[in-house]
């Protein structure tokens, strides 16, 4: 997700996350929970989830919901070498998402719309919600004691966590992507990736922290995004499949609603920002033209809203 030699790039990180989820499906990001979950175990776990939680209407929905906390604990138990550090980190992450979700819901009432009068590392004007979301993630992640380095789109430099009790993990995140459209009540989201660090290296400066986290995407342990809209969704991959969770406001927990997400082989809708058409390569241009004017069959429908999906070229 980062460009070595030229500093980290949120455009490339964002594209990795989105393409990793929707086009990579079951790509491996590396070991999980300290010891790693083998592909066979991960596959068996995903199949068990799909069997147990088929979501056929029963009238008893919600009674036996698999929460994200239970999901993470069950995956931890599948690894004999797990220490629980990643479980604690994931708990801090989902709390941060809940805080941001609450702020987004109350943005109009609490007068959180509008600019904060500052800019971020990308040169973009920061919204009030950008700063609130950034602070929520930084405070929760550092206080959990399991993050050694943080990189946020809203900060100029990497953040070395002084409260870290272990130096195994680093996290890169955009706390509130698409916030430029929050005033229009458009869905916005959070994107993140958790990396495993070299146990022998302890970053003491922002420059050392930035160097430590600039790794290949194959070293990512967990990657995901949260979407704050009509419902709040948290979509995650631990390296074996992609699973979607929805925030149940009645219990304040993310519950598993979309196990084993896979992109269909073909679809009826395409989504693209045609304002960038002049910068497309020939293959992209040809694909979009064929979607609109197919030689055979019906044309695809266009659905596009400028939000987190603006990470697509």
mmCIF file of C-alpha atoms in Angstrom:
data_model
loop_
_atom_site.group_PDB
_atom_site.id
_atom_site.type_symbol
_atom_site.label_atom_id
_atom_site.label_comp_id
_atom_site.label_asym_id
_atom_site.label_seq_id
_atom_site.Cartn_x
_atom_site.Cartn_y
_atom_site.Cartn_z
ATOM 1 C CA UNK A 1 0.000 0.000 0.000
ATOM 2 C CA UNK A 2 2.984 2.343 0.286
ATOM 3 C CA UNK A 3 5.465 3.514 -2.277
ATOM 4 C CA UNK A 4 8.975 2.850 -1.020
ATOM 5 C CA UNK A 5 11.493 5.545 -1.788
ATOM 6 C CA UNK A 6 8.860 8.238 -2.357
ATOM 7 C CA UNK A 7 7.075 8.260 0.968
ATOM 8 C CA UNK A 8 3.737 6.670 1.722
ATOM 9 C CA UNK A 9 0.782 7.346 -0.538
ATOM 10 C CA UNK A 10 -2.807 7.130 0.651
ATOM 11 C CA UNK A 11 -4.009 6.806 -2.925
ATOM 12 C CA UNK A 12 -2.041 3.595 -3.327
ATOM 13 C CA UNK A 13 -2.969 2.364 0.167
ATOM 14 C CA UNK A 14 -6.639 3.024 -0.443
ATOM 15 C CA UNK A 15 -6.576 1.283 -3.788
ATOM 16 C CA UNK A 16 -4.886 -1.724 -2.248
ATOM 17 C CA UNK A 17 -7.579 -2.021 0.406
ATOM 18 C CA UNK A 18 -10.517 -1.717 -1.943
ATOM 19 C CA UNK A 19 -9.106 -3.893 -4.695
ATOM 20 C CA UNK A 20 -7.872 -6.360 -2.075
ATOM 21 C CA UNK A 21 -11.376 -6.779 -0.726
ATOM 22 C CA UNK A 22 -13.516 -6.743 -3.785
ATOM 23 C CA UNK A 23 -11.196 -8.216 -6.391
ATOM 24 C CA UNK A 24 -8.842 -10.224 -4.177
ATOM 25 C CA UNK A 25 -11.542 -11.962 -2.169
ATOM 26 C CA UNK A 26 -9.534 -14.502 -0.280
ATOM 27 C CA UNK A 27 -6.018 -13.157 -0.732
ATOM 28 C CA UNK A 28 -3.571 -13.847 2.082
ATOM 29 C CA UNK A 29 -2.183 -10.915 4.057
ATOM 30 C CA UNK A 30 0.116 -12.888 6.347
ATOM 31 C CA UNK A 31 0.005 -14.534 9.780
ATOM 32 C CA UNK A 32 -2.865 -13.844 12.155
ATOM 33 C CA UNK A 33 -2.985 -13.465 15.952
ATOM 34 C CA UNK A 34 0.713 -13.993 16.534
ATOM 35 C CA UNK A 35 0.907 -17.510 15.146
ATOM 36 C CA UNK A 36 -0.984 -17.398 11.873
ATOM 37 C CA UNK A 37 -4.104 -19.226 10.795
ATOM 38 C CA UNK A 38 -3.459 -21.839 8.136
ATOM 39 C CA UNK A 39 -5.454 -21.641 4.929
ATOM 40 C CA UNK A 40 -7.157 -24.977 5.699
ATOM 41 C CA UNK A 41 -8.332 -23.842 9.123
ATOM 42 C CA UNK A 42 -9.418 -20.470 7.781
ATOM 43 C CA UNK A 43 -11.445 -22.160 5.044
ATOM 44 C CA UNK A 44 -13.105 -24.514 7.538
ATOM 45 C CA UNK A 45 -13.948 -21.579 9.797
ATOM 46 C CA UNK A 46 -15.499 -19.605 6.931
ATOM 47 C CA UNK A 47 -17.577 -22.614 5.865
ATOM 48 C CA UNK A 48 -18.773 -23.104 9.445
ATOM 49 C CA UNK A 49 -19.845 -19.476 9.575
ATOM 50 C CA UNK A 50 -21.800 -19.773 6.350
ATOM 51 C CA UNK A 51 -23.511 -22.948 7.584
ATOM 52 C CA UNK A 52 -24.392 -21.635 11.028
ATOM 53 C CA UNK A 53 -25.348 -18.140 9.931
ATOM 54 C CA UNK A 54 -27.222 -18.656 6.682
ATOM 55 C CA UNK A 55 -29.590 -15.770 7.545
ATOM 56 C CA UNK A 56 -32.759 -17.443 6.367
ATOM 57 C CA UNK A 57 -35.722 -15.668 8.052
ATOM 58 C CA UNK A 58 -36.655 -17.465 11.280
ATOM 59 C CA UNK A 59 -38.317 -14.773 13.378
ATOM 60 C CA UNK A 60 -35.543 -15.192 15.956
ATOM 61 C CA UNK A 61 -32.947 -12.985 14.278
ATOM 62 C CA UNK A 62 -30.479 -11.419 16.701
ATOM 63 C CA UNK A 63 -30.854 -14.000 19.477
ATOM 64 C CA UNK A 64 -27.774 -15.956 18.412
ATOM 65 C CA UNK A 65 -25.874 -13.171 16.667
ATOM 66 C CA UNK A 66 -22.153 -13.673 16.196
ATOM 67 C CA UNK A 67 -20.590 -10.398 17.299
ATOM 68 C CA UNK A 68 -17.254 -9.154 16.051
ATOM 69 C CA UNK A 69 -15.774 -9.649 19.519
ATOM 70 C CA UNK A 70 -16.817 -13.314 19.536
ATOM 71 C CA UNK A 71 -15.634 -13.734 15.948
ATOM 72 C CA UNK A 72 -12.149 -12.426 16.801
ATOM 73 C CA UNK A 73 -11.931 -14.548 19.954
ATOM 74 C CA UNK A 74 -12.906 -17.670 18.019
ATOM 75 C CA UNK A 75 -10.206 -16.991 15.433
ATOM 76 C CA UNK A 76 -7.703 -16.413 18.246
ATOM 77 C CA UNK A 77 -8.546 -19.821 19.706
ATOM 78 C CA UNK A 78 -7.743 -21.418 16.347
ATOM 79 C CA UNK A 79 -4.095 -20.364 16.652
ATOM 80 C CA UNK A 80 -2.035 -22.179 19.279
ATOM 81 C CA UNK A 81 0.568 -19.400 19.253
ATOM 82 C CA UNK A 82 -1.891 -16.530 19.703
ATOM 83 C CA UNK A 83 -1.048 -14.043 22.448
ATOM 84 C CA UNK A 84 -4.254 -12.009 22.362
ATOM 85 C CA UNK A 85 -2.480 -8.806 21.350
ATOM 86 C CA UNK A 86 -4.310 -8.535 18.028
ATOM 87 C CA UNK A 87 -7.610 -9.263 19.755
ATOM 88 C CA UNK A 88 -7.065 -6.263 22.047
ATOM 89 C CA UNK A 89 -6.052 -4.111 19.071
ATOM 90 C CA UNK A 90 -9.193 -5.095 17.157
ATOM 91 C CA UNK A 91 -11.331 -4.187 20.167
ATOM 92 C CA UNK A 92 -9.811 -0.700 20.221
ATOM 93 C CA UNK A 93 -10.398 -0.402 16.484
ATOM 94 C CA UNK A 94 -14.089 -1.252 16.643
ATOM 95 C CA UNK A 95 -14.589 1.141 19.575
ATOM 96 C CA UNK A 96 -13.056 3.898 17.439
ATOM 97 C CA UNK A 97 -15.501 3.092 14.640
ATOM 98 C CA UNK A 98 -18.417 3.294 17.075
ATOM 99 C CA UNK A 99 -17.250 6.701 18.323
ATOM 100 C CA UNK A 100 -16.995 8.011 14.761
ATOM 101 C CA UNK A 101 -20.406 6.554 13.906
ATOM 102 C CA UNK A 102 -21.968 8.414 16.841
ATOM 103 C CA UNK A 103 -20.342 11.691 15.795
ATOM 104 C CA UNK A 104 -21.490 11.266 12.190
ATOM 105 C CA UNK A 105 -25.077 10.624 13.323
ATOM 106 C CA UNK A 106 -25.049 13.772 15.478
ATOM 107 C CA UNK A 107 -23.052 15.957 13.101
ATOM 108 C CA UNK A 108 -25.952 18.211 12.114
ATOM 109 C CA UNK A 109 -27.357 18.549 15.629
ATOM 110 C CA UNK A 110 -23.963 19.062 17.278
ATOM 111 C CA UNK A 111 -22.884 21.505 14.531
ATOM 112 C CA UNK A 112 -19.959 19.378 13.406
ATOM 113 C CA UNK A 113 -20.358 20.223 9.736
ATOM 114 C CA UNK A 114 -17.971 22.605 8.002
ATOM 115 C CA UNK A 115 -14.240 23.241 7.823
ATOM 116 C CA UNK A 116 -11.899 23.203 10.793
ATOM 117 C CA UNK A 117 -9.589 25.820 9.265
ATOM 118 C CA UNK A 118 -6.628 23.501 8.699
ATOM 119 C CA UNK A 119 -5.287 21.101 6.069
ATOM 120 C CA UNK A 120 -3.980 17.538 5.998
ATOM 121 C CA UNK A 121 -0.878 15.951 4.511
ATOM 122 C CA UNK A 122 -2.590 15.677 1.107
ATOM 123 C CA UNK A 123 -3.252 19.420 1.052
ATOM 124 C CA UNK A 124 -6.987 18.937 1.567
ATOM 125 C CA UNK A 125 -9.047 21.199 3.807
ATOM 126 C CA UNK A 126 -9.873 19.383 7.031
ATOM 127 C CA UNK A 127 -13.462 19.107 8.185
ATOM 128 C CA UNK A 128 -14.376 19.251 11.869
ATOM 129 C CA UNK A 129 -15.310 15.583 11.694
ATOM 130 C CA UNK A 130 -11.910 14.738 10.189
ATOM 131 C CA UNK A 131 -10.172 15.984 13.316
ATOM 132 C CA UNK A 132 -12.648 14.347 15.712
ATOM 133 C CA UNK A 133 -12.374 10.996 13.939
ATOM 134 C CA UNK A 134 -8.588 11.215 13.819
ATOM 135 C CA UNK A 135 -8.365 11.948 17.541
ATOM 136 C CA UNK A 136 -10.758 9.084 18.347
ATOM 137 C CA UNK A 137 -8.644 6.559 16.457
ATOM 138 C CA UNK A 138 -5.316 7.797 17.763
ATOM 139 C CA UNK A 139 -6.420 7.850 21.403
ATOM 140 C CA UNK A 140 -8.119 4.443 21.383
ATOM 141 C CA UNK A 141 -5.361 2.719 19.431
ATOM 142 C CA UNK A 142 -2.541 4.127 21.516
ATOM 143 C CA UNK A 143 -4.297 3.466 24.827
ATOM 144 C CA UNK A 144 -4.738 -0.221 23.967
ATOM 145 C CA UNK A 145 -0.950 -0.584 24.241
ATOM 146 C CA UNK A 146 -0.675 -2.950 21.284
ATOM 147 C CA UNK A 147 0.260 -0.476 18.534
ATOM 148 C CA UNK A 148 3.854 0.614 18.068
ATOM 149 C CA UNK A 149 3.426 2.954 15.076
ATOM 150 C CA UNK A 150 0.427 4.764 13.590
ATOM 151 C CA UNK A 151 0.176 6.546 10.245
ATOM 152 C CA UNK A 152 -2.875 8.724 9.619
ATOM 153 C CA UNK A 153 -3.827 10.695 6.529
ATOM 154 C CA UNK A 154 -4.556 13.637 8.800
ATOM 155 C CA UNK A 155 -1.008 13.827 10.222
ATOM 156 C CA UNK A 156 2.163 14.919 8.478
ATOM 157 C CA UNK A 157 4.377 12.340 10.188
ATOM 158 C CA UNK A 158 4.150 8.822 11.525
ATOM 159 C CA UNK A 159 3.214 8.580 15.204
ATOM 160 C CA UNK A 160 5.381 6.543 17.559
ATOM 161 C CA UNK A 161 3.204 5.252 20.401
ATOM 162 C CA UNK A 162 4.766 5.815 23.808
ATOM 163 C CA UNK A 163 2.247 3.530 25.556
ATOM 164 C CA UNK A 164 3.074 0.451 23.491
ATOM 165 C CA UNK A 165 3.708 -2.645 25.611
ATOM 166 C CA UNK A 166 4.539 -4.703 22.533
ATOM 167 C CA UNK A 167 6.068 -3.677 19.231
ATOM 168 C CA UNK A 168 4.528 -6.261 16.930
ATOM 169 C CA UNK A 169 1.962 -4.109 15.126
ATOM 170 C CA UNK A 170 1.627 -0.875 13.197
ATOM 171 C CA UNK A 171 -1.529 0.558 11.681
ATOM 172 C CA UNK A 172 -2.184 2.905 8.768
ATOM 173 C CA UNK A 173 -5.599 4.511 8.450
ATOM 174 C CA UNK A 174 -7.730 7.222 6.942
ATOM 175 C CA UNK A 175 -10.096 8.015 9.841
ATOM 176 C CA UNK A 176 -12.845 9.556 7.713
ATOM 177 C CA UNK A 177 -12.572 9.150 3.962
ATOM 178 C CA UNK A 178 -15.073 11.073 1.829
ATOM 179 C CA UNK A 179 -15.718 13.688 4.500
ATOM 180 C CA UNK A 180 -15.803 16.442 1.880
ATOM 181 C CA UNK A 181 -19.346 15.275 1.140
ATOM 182 C CA UNK A 182 -20.587 14.937 4.714
ATOM 183 C CA UNK A 183 -22.711 18.076 4.350
ATOM 184 C CA UNK A 184 -24.668 16.333 1.577
ATOM 185 C CA UNK A 185 -25.484 13.356 3.826
ATOM 186 C CA UNK A 186 -23.497 10.985 1.626
ATOM 187 C CA UNK A 187 -22.011 7.778 3.036
ATOM 188 C CA UNK A 188 -18.451 8.172 4.325
ATOM 189 C CA UNK A 189 -16.032 5.671 5.784
ATOM 190 C CA UNK A 190 -12.813 4.605 7.487
ATOM 191 C CA UNK A 191 -10.101 2.506 5.815
ATOM 192 C CA UNK A 192 -7.251 0.805 7.646
ATOM 193 C CA UNK A 193 -4.500 -1.809 7.434
ATOM 194 C CA UNK A 194 -2.620 -3.466 10.293
ATOM 195 C CA UNK A 195 0.972 -4.531 9.626
ATOM 196 C CA UNK A 196 3.242 -6.906 11.502
ATOM 197 C CA UNK A 197 6.560 -5.315 12.434
ATOM 198 C CA UNK A 198 9.996 -6.826 12.809
ATOM 199 C CA UNK A 199 10.184 -7.810 16.481
ATOM 200 C CA UNK A 200 13.819 -6.695 16.635
ATOM 201 C CA UNK A 201 13.104 -3.110 15.573
ATOM 202 C CA UNK A 202 11.641 -0.491 17.882
ATOM 203 C CA UNK A 203 10.880 2.870 16.290
ATOM 204 C CA UNK A 204 11.924 5.884 18.338
ATOM 205 C CA UNK A 205 11.320 8.693 15.833
ATOM 206 C CA UNK A 206 8.573 9.465 13.275
ATOM 207 C CA UNK A 207 11.058 8.812 10.460
ATOM 208 C CA UNK A 208 11.891 5.368 11.858
ATOM 209 C CA UNK A 209 8.190 4.641 12.297
ATOM 210 C CA UNK A 210 7.413 5.602 8.703
ATOM 211 C CA UNK A 211 10.233 3.389 7.447
ATOM 212 C CA UNK A 212 9.014 0.441 9.551
ATOM 213 C CA UNK A 213 5.481 0.559 8.168
ATOM 214 C CA UNK A 214 6.422 0.949 4.507
ATOM 215 C CA UNK A 215 6.031 -2.728 3.675
ATOM 216 C CA UNK A 216 4.547 -4.881 0.966
ATOM 217 C CA UNK A 217 0.829 -5.502 1.188
ATOM 218 C CA UNK A 218 1.563 -9.188 1.774
ATOM 219 C CA UNK A 219 2.669 -8.271 5.301
ATOM 220 C CA UNK A 220 -0.748 -6.933 6.213
ATOM 221 C CA UNK A 221 -2.345 -8.922 9.041
ATOM 222 C CA UNK A 222 -5.802 -7.332 8.955
ATOM 223 C CA UNK A 223 -7.307 -4.898 6.467
ATOM 224 C CA UNK A 224 -10.766 -3.433 6.332
ATOM 225 C CA UNK A 225 -13.103 -0.495 6.102
ATOM 226 C CA UNK A 226 -16.093 0.905 7.944
ATOM 227 C CA UNK A 227 -18.970 2.557 6.089
ATOM 228 C CA UNK A 228 -21.194 5.056 7.884
ATOM 229 C CA UNK A 229 -24.493 5.406 6.049
ATOM 230 C CA UNK A 230 -28.053 4.179 6.416
ATOM 231 C CA UNK A 231 -26.384 1.351 8.339
ATOM 232 C CA UNK A 232 -22.873 1.146 9.754
ATOM 233 C CA UNK A 233 -20.893 -1.696 8.220
ATOM 234 C CA UNK A 234 -17.441 -3.004 9.082
ATOM 235 C CA UNK A 235 -15.855 -5.246 6.455
ATOM 236 C CA UNK A 236 -12.710 -7.171 7.392
ATOM 237 C CA UNK A 237 -10.224 -9.673 6.080
ATOM 238 C CA UNK A 238 -7.843 -11.550 8.363
ATOM 239 C CA UNK A 239 -6.221 -13.202 5.376
ATOM 240 C CA UNK A 240 -8.809 -15.935 4.860
ATOM 241 C CA UNK A 241 -11.904 -14.578 3.172
ATOM 242 C CA UNK A 242 -13.799 -11.314 3.660
ATOM 243 C CA UNK A 243 -16.557 -10.924 6.248
ATOM 244 C CA UNK A 244 -19.041 -8.090 6.772
ATOM 245 C CA UNK A 245 -20.430 -6.927 10.109
ATOM 246 C CA UNK A 246 -23.299 -4.510 10.748
ATOM 247 C CA UNK A 247 -23.612 -2.351 13.859
ATOM 248 C CA UNK A 248 -26.709 -3.298 15.846
ATOM 249 C CA UNK A 249 -27.606 -0.099 17.739
ATOM 250 C CA UNK A 250 -29.854 -2.010 20.141
ATOM 251 C CA UNK A 251 -26.865 -3.822 21.674
ATOM 252 C CA UNK A 252 -24.043 -1.551 20.512
ATOM 253 C CA UNK A 253 -22.177 -4.395 18.811
ATOM 254 C CA UNK A 254 -21.070 -5.265 15.295
ATOM 255 C CA UNK A 255 -22.758 -8.547 14.305
ATOM 256 C CA UNK A 256 -21.852 -10.842 11.437
ATOM 257 C CA UNK A 257 -24.299 -10.291 8.580
ATOM 258 C CA UNK A 258 -22.256 -11.047 5.453
ATOM 259 C CA UNK A 259 -19.885 -14.025 5.908
ATOM 260 C CA UNK A 260 -17.609 -15.071 3.073
ATOM 261 C CA UNK A 261 -18.133 -12.063 0.789
ATOM 262 C CA UNK A 262 -17.149 -12.702 -2.826
ATOM 263 C CA UNK A 263 -17.477 -10.506 -5.873
ATOM 264 C CA UNK A 264 -19.728 -11.989 -8.592
ATOM 265 C CA UNK A 265 -18.052 -13.093 -11.813
ATOM 266 C CA UNK A 266 -20.173 -10.555 -13.671
ATOM 267 C CA UNK A 267 -22.604 -7.799 -12.753
ATOM 268 C CA UNK A 268 -25.169 -5.410 -14.173
ATOM 269 C CA UNK A 269 -23.764 -2.205 -12.683
ATOM 270 C CA UNK A 270 -20.458 -0.379 -13.083
ATOM 271 C CA UNK A 271 -19.208 2.488 -10.931
ATOM 272 C CA UNK A 272 -16.557 4.925 -12.073
ATOM 273 C CA UNK A 273 -15.708 8.624 -11.934
ATOM 274 C CA UNK A 274 -15.803 9.568 -15.595
ATOM 275 C CA UNK A 275 -14.335 12.947 -14.734
ATOM 276 C CA UNK A 276 -10.983 11.148 -14.777
ATOM 277 C CA UNK A 277 -11.540 9.612 -18.217
ATOM 278 C CA UNK A 278 -8.717 11.635 -19.759
ATOM 279 C CA UNK A 279 -6.245 9.881 -17.424
ATOM 280 C CA UNK A 280 -7.436 6.304 -18.009
ATOM 281 C CA UNK A 281 -5.316 3.695 -19.730
ATOM 282 C CA UNK A 282 -6.608 2.014 -22.883
ATOM 283 C CA UNK A 283 -7.905 -1.071 -21.064
ATOM 284 C CA UNK A 284 -10.037 0.976 -18.654
ATOM 285 C CA UNK A 285 -11.379 3.157 -21.444
ATOM 286 C CA UNK A 286 -12.292 0.101 -23.492
ATOM 287 C CA UNK A 287 -14.039 -1.558 -20.531
ATOM 288 C CA UNK A 288 -16.193 1.490 -19.762
ATOM 289 C CA UNK A 289 -17.105 1.969 -23.412
ATOM 290 C CA UNK A 290 -18.086 -1.684 -23.677
ATOM 291 C CA UNK A 291 -20.185 -1.351 -20.514
ATOM 292 C CA UNK A 292 -22.141 1.485 -22.094
ATOM 293 C CA UNK A 293 -22.209 0.272 -25.675
ATOM 294 C CA UNK A 294 -21.886 -3.542 -25.674
ATOM 295 C CA UNK A 295 -21.741 -5.364 -28.989
ATOM 296 C CA UNK A 296 -23.927 -8.091 -27.497
ATOM 297 C CA UNK A 297 -26.503 -7.927 -24.717
ATOM 298 C CA UNK A 298 -27.794 -5.100 -22.552
ATOM 299 C CA UNK A 299 -25.745 -2.112 -21.419
ATOM 300 C CA UNK A 300 -24.752 -1.927 -17.762
ATOM 301 C CA UNK A 301 -26.220 0.678 -15.434
ATOM 302 C CA UNK A 302 -24.005 3.386 -13.961
ATOM 303 C CA UNK A 303 -24.129 4.026 -10.219
ATOM 304 C CA UNK A 304 -21.671 6.543 -8.851
ATOM 305 C CA UNK A 305 -21.582 8.632 -5.685
ATOM 306 C CA UNK A 306 -18.437 10.571 -4.741
ATOM 307 C CA UNK A 307 -17.562 8.896 -1.450
ATOM 308 C CA UNK A 308 -15.036 6.253 -0.428
ATOM 309 C CA UNK A 309 -15.452 4.555 -3.812
ATOM 310 C CA UNK A 310 -13.732 7.606 -5.328
ATOM 311 C CA UNK A 311 -10.527 5.673 -4.593
ATOM 312 C CA UNK A 312 -11.143 3.836 -7.852
ATOM 313 C CA UNK A 313 -9.388 5.430 -10.853
#
